[in-house]
Coordinates of N, CA and C in Angstrom, one line a residue:
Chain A
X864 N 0.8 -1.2 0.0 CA 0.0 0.0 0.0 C 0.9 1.3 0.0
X865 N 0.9 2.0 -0.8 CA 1.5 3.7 -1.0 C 0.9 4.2 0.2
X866 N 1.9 4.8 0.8 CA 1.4 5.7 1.8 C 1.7 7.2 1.7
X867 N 0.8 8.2 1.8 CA 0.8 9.3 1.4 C 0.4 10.3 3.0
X868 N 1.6 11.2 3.1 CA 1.9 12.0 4.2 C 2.3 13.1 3.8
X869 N 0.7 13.7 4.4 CA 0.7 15.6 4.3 C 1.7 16.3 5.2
X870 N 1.6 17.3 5.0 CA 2.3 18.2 6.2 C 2.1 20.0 5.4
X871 N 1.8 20.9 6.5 CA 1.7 20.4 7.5 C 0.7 19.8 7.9
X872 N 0.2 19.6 9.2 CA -1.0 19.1 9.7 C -2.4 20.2 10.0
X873 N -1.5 21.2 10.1 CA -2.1 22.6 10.6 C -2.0 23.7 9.9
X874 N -2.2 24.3 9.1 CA -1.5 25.4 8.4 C -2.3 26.4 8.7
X875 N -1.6 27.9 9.5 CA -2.7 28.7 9.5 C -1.9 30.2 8.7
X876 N -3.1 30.4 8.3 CA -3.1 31.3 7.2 C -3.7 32.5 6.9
X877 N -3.4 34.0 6.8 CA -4.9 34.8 6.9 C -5.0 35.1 5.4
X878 N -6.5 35.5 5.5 CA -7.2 35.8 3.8 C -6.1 36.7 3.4
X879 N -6.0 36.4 2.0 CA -5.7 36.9 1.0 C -4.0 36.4 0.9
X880 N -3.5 35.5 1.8 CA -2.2 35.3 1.8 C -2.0 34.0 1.0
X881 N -1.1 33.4 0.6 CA -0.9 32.2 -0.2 C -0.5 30.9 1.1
X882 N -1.0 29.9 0.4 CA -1.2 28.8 1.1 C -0.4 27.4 0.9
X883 N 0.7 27.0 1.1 CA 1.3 25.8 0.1 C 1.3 24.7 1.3
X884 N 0.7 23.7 0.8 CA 0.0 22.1 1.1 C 0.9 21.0 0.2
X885 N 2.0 20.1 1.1 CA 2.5 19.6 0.5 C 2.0 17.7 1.2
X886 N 2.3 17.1 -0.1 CA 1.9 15.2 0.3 C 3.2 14.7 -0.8
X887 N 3.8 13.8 0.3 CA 4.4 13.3 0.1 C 4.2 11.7 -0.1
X888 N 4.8 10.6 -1.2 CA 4.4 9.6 -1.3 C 5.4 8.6 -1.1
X889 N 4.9 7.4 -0.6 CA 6.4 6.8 0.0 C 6.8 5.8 -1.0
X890 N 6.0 5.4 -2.6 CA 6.9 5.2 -4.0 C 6.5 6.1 -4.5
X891 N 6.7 5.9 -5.6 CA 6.3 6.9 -7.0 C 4.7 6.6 -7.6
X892 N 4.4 7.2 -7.9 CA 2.9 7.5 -8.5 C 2.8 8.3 -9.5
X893 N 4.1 8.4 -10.4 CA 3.9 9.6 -11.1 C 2.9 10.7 -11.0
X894 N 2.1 10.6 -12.1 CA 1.3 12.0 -12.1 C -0.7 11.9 -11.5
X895 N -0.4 10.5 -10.7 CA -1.5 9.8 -10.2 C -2.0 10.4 -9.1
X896 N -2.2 12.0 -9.2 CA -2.3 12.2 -8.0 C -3.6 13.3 -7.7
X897 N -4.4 13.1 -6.9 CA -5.8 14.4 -6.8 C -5.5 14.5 -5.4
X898 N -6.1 16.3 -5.6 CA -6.4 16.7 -4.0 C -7.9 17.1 -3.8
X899 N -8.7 16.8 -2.9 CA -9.8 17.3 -2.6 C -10.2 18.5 -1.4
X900 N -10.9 18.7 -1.0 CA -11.1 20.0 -0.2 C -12.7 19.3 0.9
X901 N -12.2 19.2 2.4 CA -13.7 19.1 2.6 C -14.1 19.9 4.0
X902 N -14.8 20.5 3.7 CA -15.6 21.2 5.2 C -16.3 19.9 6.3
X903 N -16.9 20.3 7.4 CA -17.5 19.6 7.7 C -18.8 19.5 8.0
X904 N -19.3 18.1 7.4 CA -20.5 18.2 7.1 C -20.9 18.3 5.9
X905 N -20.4 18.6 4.8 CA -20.4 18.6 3.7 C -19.6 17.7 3.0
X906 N -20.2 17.5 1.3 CA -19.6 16.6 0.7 C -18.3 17.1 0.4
X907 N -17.4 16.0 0.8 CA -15.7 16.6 -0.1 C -15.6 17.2 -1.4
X908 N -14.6 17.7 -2.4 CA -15.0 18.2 -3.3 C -13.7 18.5 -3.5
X909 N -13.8 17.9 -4.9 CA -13.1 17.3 -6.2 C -12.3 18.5 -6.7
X910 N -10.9 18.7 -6.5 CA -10.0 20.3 -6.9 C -9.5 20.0 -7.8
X911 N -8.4 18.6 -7.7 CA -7.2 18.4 -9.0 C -7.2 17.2 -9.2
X912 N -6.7 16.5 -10.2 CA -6.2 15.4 -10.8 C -5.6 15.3 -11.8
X913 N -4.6 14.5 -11.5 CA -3.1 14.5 -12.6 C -2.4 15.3 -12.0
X914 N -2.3 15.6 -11.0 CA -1.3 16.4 -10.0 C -1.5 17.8 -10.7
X915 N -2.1 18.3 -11.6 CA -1.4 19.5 -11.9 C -2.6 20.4 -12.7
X916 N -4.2 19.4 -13.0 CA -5.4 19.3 -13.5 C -6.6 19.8 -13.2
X917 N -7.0 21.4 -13.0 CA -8.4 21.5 -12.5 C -8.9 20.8 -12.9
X918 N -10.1 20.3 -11.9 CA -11.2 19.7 -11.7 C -12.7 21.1 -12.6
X919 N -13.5 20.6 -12.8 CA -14.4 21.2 -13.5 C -15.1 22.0 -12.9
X920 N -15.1 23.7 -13.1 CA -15.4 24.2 -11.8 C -14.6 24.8 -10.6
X921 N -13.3 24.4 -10.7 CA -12.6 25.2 -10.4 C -11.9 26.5 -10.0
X922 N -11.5 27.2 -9.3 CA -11.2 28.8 -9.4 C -9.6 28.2 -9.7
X923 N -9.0 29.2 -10.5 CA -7.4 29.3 -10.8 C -6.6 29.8 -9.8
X924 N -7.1 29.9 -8.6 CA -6.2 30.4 -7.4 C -5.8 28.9 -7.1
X925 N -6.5 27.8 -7.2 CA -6.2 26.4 -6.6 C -5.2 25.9 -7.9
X926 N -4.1 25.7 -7.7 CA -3.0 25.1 -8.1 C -2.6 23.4 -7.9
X927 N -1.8 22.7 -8.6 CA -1.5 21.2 -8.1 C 0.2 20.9 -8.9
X928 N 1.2 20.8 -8.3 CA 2.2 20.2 -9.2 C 3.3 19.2 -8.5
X929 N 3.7 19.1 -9.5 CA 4.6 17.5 -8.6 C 4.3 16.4 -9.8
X930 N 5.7 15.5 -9.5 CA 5.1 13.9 -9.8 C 6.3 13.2 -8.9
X931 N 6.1 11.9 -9.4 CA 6.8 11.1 -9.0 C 6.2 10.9 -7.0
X932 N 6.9 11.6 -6.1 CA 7.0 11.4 -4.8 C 6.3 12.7 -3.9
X933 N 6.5 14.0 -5.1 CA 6.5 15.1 -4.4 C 5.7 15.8 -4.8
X934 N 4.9 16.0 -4.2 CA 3.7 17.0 -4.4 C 3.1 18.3 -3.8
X935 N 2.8 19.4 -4.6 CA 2.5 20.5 -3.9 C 0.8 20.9 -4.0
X936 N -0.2 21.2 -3.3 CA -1.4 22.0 -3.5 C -0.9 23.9 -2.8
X937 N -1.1 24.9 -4.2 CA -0.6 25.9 -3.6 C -2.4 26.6 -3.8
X938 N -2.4 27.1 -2.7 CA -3.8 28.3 -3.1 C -3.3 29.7 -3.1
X939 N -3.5 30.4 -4.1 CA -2.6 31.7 -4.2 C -3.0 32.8 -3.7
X940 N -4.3 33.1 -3.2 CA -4.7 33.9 -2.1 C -6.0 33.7 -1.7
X941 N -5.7 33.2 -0.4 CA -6.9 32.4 0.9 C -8.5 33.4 0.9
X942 N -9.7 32.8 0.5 CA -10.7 33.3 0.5 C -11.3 32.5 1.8
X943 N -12.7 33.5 2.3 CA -12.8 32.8 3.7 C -13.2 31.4 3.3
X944 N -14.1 30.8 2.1 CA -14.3 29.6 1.6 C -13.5 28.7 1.7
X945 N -12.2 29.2 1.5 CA -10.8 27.7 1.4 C -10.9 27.4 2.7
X946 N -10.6 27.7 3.7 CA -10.1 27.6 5.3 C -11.6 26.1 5.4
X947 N -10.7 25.0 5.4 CA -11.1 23.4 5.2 C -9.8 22.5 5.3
X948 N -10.6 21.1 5.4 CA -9.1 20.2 5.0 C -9.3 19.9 4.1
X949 N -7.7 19.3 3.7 CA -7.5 19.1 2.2 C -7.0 18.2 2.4
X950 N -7.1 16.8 1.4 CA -6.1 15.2 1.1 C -5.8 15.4 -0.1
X951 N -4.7 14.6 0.1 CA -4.5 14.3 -1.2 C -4.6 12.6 -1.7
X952 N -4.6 12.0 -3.0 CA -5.5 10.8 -3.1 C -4.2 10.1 -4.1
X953 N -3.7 9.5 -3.9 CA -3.1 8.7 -5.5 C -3.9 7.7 -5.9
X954 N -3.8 7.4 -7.2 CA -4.5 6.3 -7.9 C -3.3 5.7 -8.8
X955 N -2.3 5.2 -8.6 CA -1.2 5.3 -9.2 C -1.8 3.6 -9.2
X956 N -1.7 3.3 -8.0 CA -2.0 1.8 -7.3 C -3.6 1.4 -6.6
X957 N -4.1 0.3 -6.0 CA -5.4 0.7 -5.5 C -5.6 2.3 -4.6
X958 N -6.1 3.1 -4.6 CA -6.1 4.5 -4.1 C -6.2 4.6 -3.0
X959 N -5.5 5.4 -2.0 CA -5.3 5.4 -0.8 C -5.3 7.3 -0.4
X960 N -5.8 7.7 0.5 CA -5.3 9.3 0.4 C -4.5 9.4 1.9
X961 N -4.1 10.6 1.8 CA -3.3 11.2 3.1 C -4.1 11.4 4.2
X962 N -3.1 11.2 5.4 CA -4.1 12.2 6.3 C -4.8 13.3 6.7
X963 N -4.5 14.2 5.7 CA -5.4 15.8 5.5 C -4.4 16.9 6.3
X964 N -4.5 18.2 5.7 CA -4.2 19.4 6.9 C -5.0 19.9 6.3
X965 N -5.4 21.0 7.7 CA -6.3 21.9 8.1 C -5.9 22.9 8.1
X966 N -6.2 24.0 7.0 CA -5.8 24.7 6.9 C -6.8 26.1 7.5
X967 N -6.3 26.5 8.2 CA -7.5 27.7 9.2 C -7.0 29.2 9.3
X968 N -7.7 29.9 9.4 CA -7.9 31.6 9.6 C -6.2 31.6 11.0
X969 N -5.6 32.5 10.2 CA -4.3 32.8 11.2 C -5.1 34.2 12.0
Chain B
X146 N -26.3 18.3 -12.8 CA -25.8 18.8 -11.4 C -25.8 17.3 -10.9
X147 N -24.9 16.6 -10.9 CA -24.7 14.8 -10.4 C -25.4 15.3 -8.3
X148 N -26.1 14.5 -8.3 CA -26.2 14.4 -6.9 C -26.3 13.2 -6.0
X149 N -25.6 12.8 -4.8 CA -25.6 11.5 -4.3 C -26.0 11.6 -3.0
X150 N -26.7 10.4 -2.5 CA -27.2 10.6 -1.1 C -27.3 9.3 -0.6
X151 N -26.5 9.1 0.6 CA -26.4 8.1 1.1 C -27.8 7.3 1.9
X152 N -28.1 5.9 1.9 CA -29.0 5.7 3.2 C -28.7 4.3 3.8
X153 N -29.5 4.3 5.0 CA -29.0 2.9 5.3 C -28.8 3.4 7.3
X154 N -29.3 1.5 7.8 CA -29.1 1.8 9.1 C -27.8 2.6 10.1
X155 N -28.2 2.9 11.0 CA -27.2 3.7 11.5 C -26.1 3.0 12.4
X156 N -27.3 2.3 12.7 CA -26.3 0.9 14.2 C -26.8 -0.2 13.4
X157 N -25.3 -1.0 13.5 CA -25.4 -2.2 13.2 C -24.7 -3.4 14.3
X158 N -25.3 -4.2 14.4 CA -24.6 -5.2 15.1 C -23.1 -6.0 15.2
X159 N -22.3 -6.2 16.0 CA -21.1 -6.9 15.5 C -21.7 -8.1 15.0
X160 N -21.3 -8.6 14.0 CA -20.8 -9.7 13.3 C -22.0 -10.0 12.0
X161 N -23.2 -9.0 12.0 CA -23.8 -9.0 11.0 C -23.6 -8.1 9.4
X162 N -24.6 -7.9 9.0 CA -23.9 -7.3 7.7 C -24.5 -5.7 7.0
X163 N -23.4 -5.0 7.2 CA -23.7 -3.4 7.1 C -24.3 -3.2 5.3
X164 N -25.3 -2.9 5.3 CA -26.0 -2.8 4.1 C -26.2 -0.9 3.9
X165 N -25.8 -0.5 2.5 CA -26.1 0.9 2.7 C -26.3 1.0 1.2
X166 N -27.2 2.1 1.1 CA -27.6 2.3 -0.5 C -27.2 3.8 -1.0
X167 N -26.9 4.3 -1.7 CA -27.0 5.5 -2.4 C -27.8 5.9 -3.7
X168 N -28.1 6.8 -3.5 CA -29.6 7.1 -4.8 C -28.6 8.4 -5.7
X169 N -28.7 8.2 -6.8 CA -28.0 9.0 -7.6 C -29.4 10.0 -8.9
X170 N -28.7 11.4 -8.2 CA -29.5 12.0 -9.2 C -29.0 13.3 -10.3
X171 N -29.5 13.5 -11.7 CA -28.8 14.1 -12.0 C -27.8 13.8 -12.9
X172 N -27.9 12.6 -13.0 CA -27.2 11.8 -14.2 C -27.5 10.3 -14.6
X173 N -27.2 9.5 -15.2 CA -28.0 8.3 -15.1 C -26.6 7.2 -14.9
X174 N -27.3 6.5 -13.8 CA -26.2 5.6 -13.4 C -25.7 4.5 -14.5
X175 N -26.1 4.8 -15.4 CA -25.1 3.7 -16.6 C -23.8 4.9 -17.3
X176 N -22.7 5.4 -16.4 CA -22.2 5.8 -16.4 C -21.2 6.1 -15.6
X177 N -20.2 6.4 -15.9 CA -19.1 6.8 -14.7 C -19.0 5.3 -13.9
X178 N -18.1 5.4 -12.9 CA -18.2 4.3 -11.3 C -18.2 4.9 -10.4
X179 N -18.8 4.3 -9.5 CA -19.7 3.9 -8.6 C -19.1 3.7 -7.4
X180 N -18.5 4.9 -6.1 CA -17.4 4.1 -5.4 C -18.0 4.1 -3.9
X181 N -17.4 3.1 -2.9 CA -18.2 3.6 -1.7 C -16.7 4.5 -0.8
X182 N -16.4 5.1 -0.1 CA -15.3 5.5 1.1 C -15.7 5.6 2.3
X183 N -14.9 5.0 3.5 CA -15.3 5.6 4.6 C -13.9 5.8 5.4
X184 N -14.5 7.4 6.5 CA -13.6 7.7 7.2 C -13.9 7.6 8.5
X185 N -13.2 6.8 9.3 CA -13.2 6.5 10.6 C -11.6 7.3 11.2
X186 N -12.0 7.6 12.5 CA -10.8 7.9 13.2 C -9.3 7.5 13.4
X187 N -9.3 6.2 13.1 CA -8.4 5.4 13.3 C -7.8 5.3 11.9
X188 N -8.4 5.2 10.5 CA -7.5 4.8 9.8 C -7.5 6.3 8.7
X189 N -8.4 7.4 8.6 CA -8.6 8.0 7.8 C -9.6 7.7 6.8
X190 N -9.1 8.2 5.7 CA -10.3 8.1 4.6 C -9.9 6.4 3.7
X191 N -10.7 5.8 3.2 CA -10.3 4.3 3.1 C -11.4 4.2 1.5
X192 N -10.8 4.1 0.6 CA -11.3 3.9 -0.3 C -11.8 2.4 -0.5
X193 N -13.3 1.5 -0.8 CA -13.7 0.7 0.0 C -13.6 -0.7 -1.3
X194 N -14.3 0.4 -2.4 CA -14.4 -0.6 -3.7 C -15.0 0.7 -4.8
X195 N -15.5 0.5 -5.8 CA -15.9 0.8 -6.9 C -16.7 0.1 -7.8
X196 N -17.6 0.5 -8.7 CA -18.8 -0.7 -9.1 C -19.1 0.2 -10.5
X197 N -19.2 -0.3 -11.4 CA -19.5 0.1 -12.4 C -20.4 -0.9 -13.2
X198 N -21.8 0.1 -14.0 CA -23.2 -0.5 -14.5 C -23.0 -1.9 -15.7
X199 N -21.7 -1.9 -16.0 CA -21.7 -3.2 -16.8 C -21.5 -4.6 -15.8
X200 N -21.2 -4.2 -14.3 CA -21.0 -5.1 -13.9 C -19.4 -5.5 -12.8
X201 N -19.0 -4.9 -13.7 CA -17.3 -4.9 -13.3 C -17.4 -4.1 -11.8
X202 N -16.2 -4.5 -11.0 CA -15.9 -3.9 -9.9 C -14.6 -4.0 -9.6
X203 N -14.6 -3.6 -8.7 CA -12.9 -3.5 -8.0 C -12.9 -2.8 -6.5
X204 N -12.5 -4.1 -5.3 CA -12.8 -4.1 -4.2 C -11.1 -3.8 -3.2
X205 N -11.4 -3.1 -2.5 CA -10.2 -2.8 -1.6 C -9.0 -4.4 -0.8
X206 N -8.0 -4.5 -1.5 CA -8.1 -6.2 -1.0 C -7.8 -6.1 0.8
X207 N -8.1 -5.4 1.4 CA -7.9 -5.7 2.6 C -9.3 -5.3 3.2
X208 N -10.1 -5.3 2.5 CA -11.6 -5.4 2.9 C -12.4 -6.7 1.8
X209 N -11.9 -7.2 0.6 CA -12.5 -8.0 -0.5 C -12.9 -9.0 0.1
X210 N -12.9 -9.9 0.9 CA -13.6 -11.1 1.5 C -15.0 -10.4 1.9
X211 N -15.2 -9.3 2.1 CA -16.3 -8.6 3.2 C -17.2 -8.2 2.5
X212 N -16.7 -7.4 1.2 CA -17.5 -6.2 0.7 C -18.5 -7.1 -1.0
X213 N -19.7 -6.4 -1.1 CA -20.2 -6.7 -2.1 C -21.0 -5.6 -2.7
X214 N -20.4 -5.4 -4.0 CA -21.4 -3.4 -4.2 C -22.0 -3.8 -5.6
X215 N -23.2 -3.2 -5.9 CA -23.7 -3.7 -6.7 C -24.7 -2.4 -7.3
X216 N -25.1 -2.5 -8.7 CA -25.6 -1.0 -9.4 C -26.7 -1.6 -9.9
X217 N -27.8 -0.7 -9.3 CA -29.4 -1.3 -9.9 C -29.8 0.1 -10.7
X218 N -29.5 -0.1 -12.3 CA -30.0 0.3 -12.9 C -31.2 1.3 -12.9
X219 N -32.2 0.4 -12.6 CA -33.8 0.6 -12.9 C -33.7 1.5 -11.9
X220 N -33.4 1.8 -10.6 CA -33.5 2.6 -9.7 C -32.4 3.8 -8.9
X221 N -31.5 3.9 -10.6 CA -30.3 4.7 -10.2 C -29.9 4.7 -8.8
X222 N -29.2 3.9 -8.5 CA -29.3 3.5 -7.3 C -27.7 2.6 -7.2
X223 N -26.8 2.4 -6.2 CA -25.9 1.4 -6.0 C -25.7 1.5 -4.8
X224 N -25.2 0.3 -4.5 CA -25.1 -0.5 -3.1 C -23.9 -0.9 -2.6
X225 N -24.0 -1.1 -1.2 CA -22.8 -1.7 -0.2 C -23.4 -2.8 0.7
X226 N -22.4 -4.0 0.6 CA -22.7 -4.5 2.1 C -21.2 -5.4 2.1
X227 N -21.3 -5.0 3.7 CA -20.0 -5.3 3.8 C -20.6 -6.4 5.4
X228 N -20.0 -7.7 5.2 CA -20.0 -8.3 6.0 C -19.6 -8.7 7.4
X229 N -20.1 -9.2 8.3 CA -19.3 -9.9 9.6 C -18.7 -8.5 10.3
X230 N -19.1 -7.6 10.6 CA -19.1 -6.3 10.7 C -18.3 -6.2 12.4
X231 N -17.2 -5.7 12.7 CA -16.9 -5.0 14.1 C -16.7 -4.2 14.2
X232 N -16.5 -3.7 15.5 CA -16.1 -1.9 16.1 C -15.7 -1.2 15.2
X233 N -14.2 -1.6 14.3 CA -13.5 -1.5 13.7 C -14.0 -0.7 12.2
X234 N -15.2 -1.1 11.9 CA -15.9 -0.6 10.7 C -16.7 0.5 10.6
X235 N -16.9 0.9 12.1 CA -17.8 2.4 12.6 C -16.9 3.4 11.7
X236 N -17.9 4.0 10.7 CA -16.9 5.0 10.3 C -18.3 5.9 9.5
X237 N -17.9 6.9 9.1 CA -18.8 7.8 8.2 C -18.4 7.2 7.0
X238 N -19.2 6.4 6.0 CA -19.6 6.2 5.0 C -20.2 7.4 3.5
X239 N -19.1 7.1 2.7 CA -19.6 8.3 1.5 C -20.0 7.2 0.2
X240 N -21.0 7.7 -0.7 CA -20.9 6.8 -1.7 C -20.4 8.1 -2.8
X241 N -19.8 8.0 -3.6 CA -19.6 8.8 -4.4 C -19.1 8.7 -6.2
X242 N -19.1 9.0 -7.1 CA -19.0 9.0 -8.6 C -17.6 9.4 -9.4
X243 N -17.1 8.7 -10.4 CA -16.5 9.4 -11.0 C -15.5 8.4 -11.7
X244 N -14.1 8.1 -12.1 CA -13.6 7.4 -12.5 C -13.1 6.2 -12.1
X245 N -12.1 5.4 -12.0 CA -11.4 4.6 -11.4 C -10.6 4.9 -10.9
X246 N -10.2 6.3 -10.5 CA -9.2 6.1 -9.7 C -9.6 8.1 -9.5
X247 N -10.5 8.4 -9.6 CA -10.7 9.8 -8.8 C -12.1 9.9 -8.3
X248 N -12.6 11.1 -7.6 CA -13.7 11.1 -7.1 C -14.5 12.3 -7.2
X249 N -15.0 12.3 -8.4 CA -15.5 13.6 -8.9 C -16.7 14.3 -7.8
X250 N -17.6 13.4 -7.6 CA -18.9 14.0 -7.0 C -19.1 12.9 -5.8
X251 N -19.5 13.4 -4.7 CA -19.6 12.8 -3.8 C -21.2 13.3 -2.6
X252 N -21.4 11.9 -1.9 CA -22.4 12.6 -0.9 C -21.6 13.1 -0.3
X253 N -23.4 13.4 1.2 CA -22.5 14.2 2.3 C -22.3 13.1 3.6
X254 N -22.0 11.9 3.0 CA -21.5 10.8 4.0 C -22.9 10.3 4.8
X255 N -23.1 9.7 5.7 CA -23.3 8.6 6.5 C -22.7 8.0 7.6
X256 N -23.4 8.0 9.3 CA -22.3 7.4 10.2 C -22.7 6.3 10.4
X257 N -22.1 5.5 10.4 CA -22.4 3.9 10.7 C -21.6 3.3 12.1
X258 N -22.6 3.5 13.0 CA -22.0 2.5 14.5 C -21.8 1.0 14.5
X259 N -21.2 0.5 14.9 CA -21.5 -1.0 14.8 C -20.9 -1.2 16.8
X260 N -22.3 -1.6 17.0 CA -22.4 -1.8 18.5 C -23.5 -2.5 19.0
X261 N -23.2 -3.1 20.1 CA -24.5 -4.1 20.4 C -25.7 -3.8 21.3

């Protein structure tokens, strides 16, 4: 099983500042890689795929790049809507996601 | 506008068999797959299996002895049951849409106790 480890766990951040969300994977997955976004209580919700791929619907502030091991989700300036957790998901192998960080109002 | 909604008992017994349904609306279930996830405290988010309307699936192999998901057409509709059920399985349940290996549209989950 690929194991995939976010960091940080906590990220705090105030609006309008940029946000960088990194998952790391412990083989390669090349470009097998999605991040999702979820509040609580609500359904999760589908950002990237292909490491680097809006999702449909999208705003272009949400970013995705990396392959192989190293992966980045960057948000380029924090609206109060982002402040959620985020996983990231490989499908390289059967799909497994990360443990999430929480990224919250600094 | 794909929309998914989970249903299904809330408490289940140890060692019987957690049955849960999702009703899909907004697109027609002879399309896309069909996936179930659940997140419990202990292990995270666990991607469970996948089911698609020709029939085919693909089941998590450290859950595959347990799990059985299946897509009823006529009732846009697909299913979970996962067997012989313990503590271990209490988790919030999602059923959710999209390819084999992402997760486009999703409910807003389901908690499932398993306690006696």
């Amino acid at each position: 099983e690929i194991v995939l480890t976010q960091s940080p766990a906590t990220l705090s951040v105030s609006p309008g500042e940029r946000a960088t969300l990194s998952c790391r994977a412990s083989q390669s997955v090349s470009t097998n890689l999605a991040w999702y976004q979820h509040k609580p209580g609500q359904a999760p919700r589908f950002l990237i795929y292909g490491a680097s791929n809006r999702a449909a619907g999208i705003p272009d502030r949400f970013s995705g790049s990396g392959s192989g091991t190293e992966f980045t989700l960057t948000i380029s300036s924090l609206q109060s809507d982002d402040f959620a957790l985020y996983y990231c998901q490989q499908y390289n192998t059967w799909p497994t996601f990360g443990q999430g960080t929480k990224v919250e109002i600094k | 506008q794909v929309q998914l909604q989970e249903s299904g008992p809330g408490l289940v017994r140890p060692s019987e068999t957690l049955s849960l349904t999702c009703t899909v609306s907004g697109v027609s279930i002879n399309s896309f797959f069909w996936s179930w996830i659940r997140q419990s405290p202990g292990k995270g988010l666990e991607w469970i299996g996948y089911s698609h309307f020709s029939g085919s699936h693909n089941y998590n192999p450290s859950l595959k002895s347990r799990v059985t998901m299946s897509v009823d057409t006529s009732n846009n509709q697909f299913s979970l049951k996962l067997t012989s059920v313990t503590a271990a399985d209490s988790a919030v349940y999602y059923c959710a849409s999209g390819g084999s290996g992402t997760l486009a549209d999703w409910g807003q989950g389901t908690l499932v106790t398993v306690a006696s």
